[in-house]
Coordinates of C-alpha atoms in Angstrom, one line a residue:
X1 CA 0.0 0.0 0.0
X2 CA 1.2 3.5 -0.9
X3 CA -0.1 6.6 0.9
X4 CA 0.3 9.8 -1.1
X5 CA -1.3 13.2 -1.9
X6 CA -4.1 13.0 -4.4
X7 CA -3.3 14.2 -7.9
X8 CA -5.6 15.1 -10.8
X9 CA -5.8 11.6 -12.1
X10 CA -7.4 10.4 -8.8
X11 CA -10.4 12.7 -8.9
X12 CA -12.9 10.3 -10.4
X13 CA -11.7 7.3 -8.4
X14 CA -12.0 9.3 -5.2
X15 CA -15.6 10.3 -6.0
X16 CA -16.5 6.7 -7.0
X17 CA -14.9 5.0 -4.0
X18 CA -16.4 7.5 -1.6
X19 CA -19.9 7.0 -3.0
X20 CA -19.6 3.2 -2.8
X21 CA -18.2 3.3 0.7
X22 CA -21.0 5.6 2.0
X23 CA -23.9 4.0 0.0
X24 CA -24.8 1.4 2.7
X25 CA -24.6 3.9 5.5
X26 CA -28.0 4.9 6.9
X27 CA -26.7 8.4 7.8
X28 CA -25.2 9.1 4.3
X29 CA -27.0 11.6 2.1
X30 CA -25.4 10.5 -1.2
X31 CA -23.5 13.8 -1.5
X32 CA -20.2 12.6 0.0
X33 CA -18.3 12.2 -3.2
X34 CA -19.5 15.4 -4.8
X35 CA -18.8 17.3 -1.6
X36 CA -15.1 16.5 -2.0
X37 CA -15.2 17.8 -5.5
X38 CA -16.9 21.0 -4.2
X39 CA -14.2 21.5 -1.5
X40 CA -11.5 21.0 -4.2
X41 CA -13.1 23.6 -6.5
X42 CA -13.5 26.1 -3.6
X43 CA -9.8 25.6 -2.5
X44 CA -10.9 24.2 0.8
X45 CA -9.4 20.8 0.6
X46 CA -6.5 21.4 2.9
X47 CA -5.2 17.8 2.9
X48 CA -6.3 15.1 0.5
X49 CA -4.6 11.8 0.8
X50 CA -5.2 8.5 -1.1
X51 CA -4.2 4.9 -0.4
X52 CA -3.1 3.0 -3.5
X53 CA -2.9 -0.8 -3.8
X54 CA -1.8 -2.3 -7.0
X55 CA -2.0 1.1 -8.8
X56 CA -5.6 1.5 -7.8
X57 CA -7.0 4.2 -5.4
X58 CA -8.7 2.2 -2.6
X59 CA -9.1 4.9 0.1
X60 CA -9.3 8.6 0.6
X61 CA -9.3 11.1 3.4
X62 CA -10.1 14.8 3.3
X63 CA -9.3 17.6 5.8
X64 CA -10.8 21.1 5.5
X65 CA -11.0 24.2 7.6
X66 CA -13.5 24.2 10.5
X67 CA -14.9 27.0 12.5
X68 CA -15.7 26.9 16.2
X69 CA -18.0 29.7 17.3
X70 CA -17.3 31.4 13.9
X71 CA -13.5 31.5 14.4
X72 CA -11.1 29.3 12.4
X73 CA -8.1 29.6 14.9
X74 CA -6.3 26.7 13.2
X75 CA -8.9 24.0 13.6
X76 CA -9.6 21.5 10.8
X77 CA -12.3 18.9 10.0
X78 CA -11.6 15.3 9.2
X79 CA -13.9 13.9 6.6
X80 CA -15.1 12.3 4.6
X81 CA -12.8 9.3 4.9
X82 CA -13.6 6.3 2.8
X83 CA -12.2 2.9 2.0
X84 CA -13.5 1.0 -1.0
X85 CA -15.8 -1.8 0.2
X86 CA -13.7 -4.6 -1.2
X87 CA -10.7 -3.3 0.8
X88 CA -12.3 -2.7 4.1
X89 CA -11.2 -4.5 7.2
X90 CA -7.5 -4.6 6.1
X91 CA -6.2 -1.7 8.2
X92 CA -6.2 0.7 5.3
X93 CA -8.7 3.1 7.0
X94 CA -6.5 3.2 10.1
X95 CA -3.4 3.8 8.1
X96 CA -4.9 6.7 6.1
X97 CA -6.4 8.3 9.2
X98 CA -3.1 8.1 11.1
X99 CA -1.2 9.5 8.1
X100 CA -3.7 12.3 7.6
X101 CA -3.6 13.3 11.3
X102 CA 0.2 13.2 11.3
X103 CA 0.3 15.5 8.2
X104 CA -2.3 17.9 9.8
X105 CA -0.3 18.0 13.0
X106 CA 2.9 18.7 11.1
X107 CA 1.2 21.8 9.5
X108 CA 0.9 23.4 13.0
X109 CA -2.8 23.0 13.1
X110 CA -4.4 23.6 16.5
X111 CA -6.4 20.4 16.2
X112 CA -9.1 18.5 14.4
X113 CA -12.8 18.0 14.8
X114 CA -15.2 15.5 13.3
X115 CA -18.6 14.0 13.5
X116 CA -18.4 10.3 14.0
X117 CA -18.7 7.2 16.1
X118 CA -16.9 7.6 19.4
X119 CA -16.0 3.9 19.5
X120 CA -14.1 4.2 16.3
X121 CA -12.4 7.6 16.6
X122 CA -11.4 7.3 20.2
X123 CA -8.7 4.9 18.9
X124 CA -7.1 7.8 17.2
X125 CA -7.2 10.1 20.3
X126 CA -10.5 11.9 19.5
X127 CA -12.7 12.7 22.5
X128 CA -15.8 14.6 23.3
X129 CA -16.2 16.6 26.5
X130 CA -19.7 17.9 25.7
X131 CA -18.1 21.3 25.0
X132 CA -18.6 21.1 21.2
X133 CA -22.0 21.2 19.5
X134 CA -23.2 20.7 16.0
X135 CA -26.8 21.6 15.1
X136 CA -29.0 19.3 17.2
X137 CA -26.7 16.3 17.0
X138 CA -25.9 14.5 20.3
X139 CA -22.7 15.9 21.6
X140 CA -21.0 12.5 22.0
X141 CA -20.6 12.4 18.1
X142 CA -19.0 15.9 18.0
X143 CA -15.3 15.0 18.7
X144 CA -12.0 16.7 18.7
X145 CA -8.3 16.0 19.1
X146 CA -6.1 19.0 20.2
X147 CA -2.6 19.3 18.9
X148 CA -1.4 22.7 20.0
X149 CA -4.5 24.3 21.6
X150 CA -6.6 23.7 24.6
X151 CA -9.8 21.7 24.2
X152 CA -12.3 23.8 22.1
X153 CA -15.8 24.8 23.2
X154 CA -18.6 26.1 21.1
X155 CA -20.6 25.4 17.9
X156 CA -18.7 23.7 15.1
X157 CA -19.3 24.7 11.5
X158 CA -17.8 23.0 8.4
X159 CA -17.1 24.3 4.9
X160 CA -20.1 24.8 2.8
X161 CA -19.7 21.5 0.9
X162 CA -20.1 19.6 4.2
X163 CA -22.9 21.8 5.5
X164 CA -25.3 21.1 2.6

């Protein structure tokens, strides 16, 4: 497996694998792949990594700016992250998340926020202390990992592509 930055030849594969990975998820709205393209067009795709196996893109992770109480202050959002269904359960998701977080940390980011399953993301150091909110979502799903800043508090907002 090779982890690398996306390049222009990956765009269609990223959209396709993201759509197929999210298709069976009850919470998915079917806009996950197009949202990545929208972030890319808007210049909001801060980090975009792919995992390649046998010259095929099989996973992708995106990071974009996040606001907490309408202030950026160096916080970023993780997501979407997707692994092609026929490659799930092989550690590729873990590897691309760890690589993405390391890259984000190396940029000097204050930290990272996400909406997701606490049982999954706590393995990477994410936590929720009920200090972050997102719309009417239960606060346990609004998680963060702080790199250089104290734990954040307030309402999280994502780039427009993720807010649709």
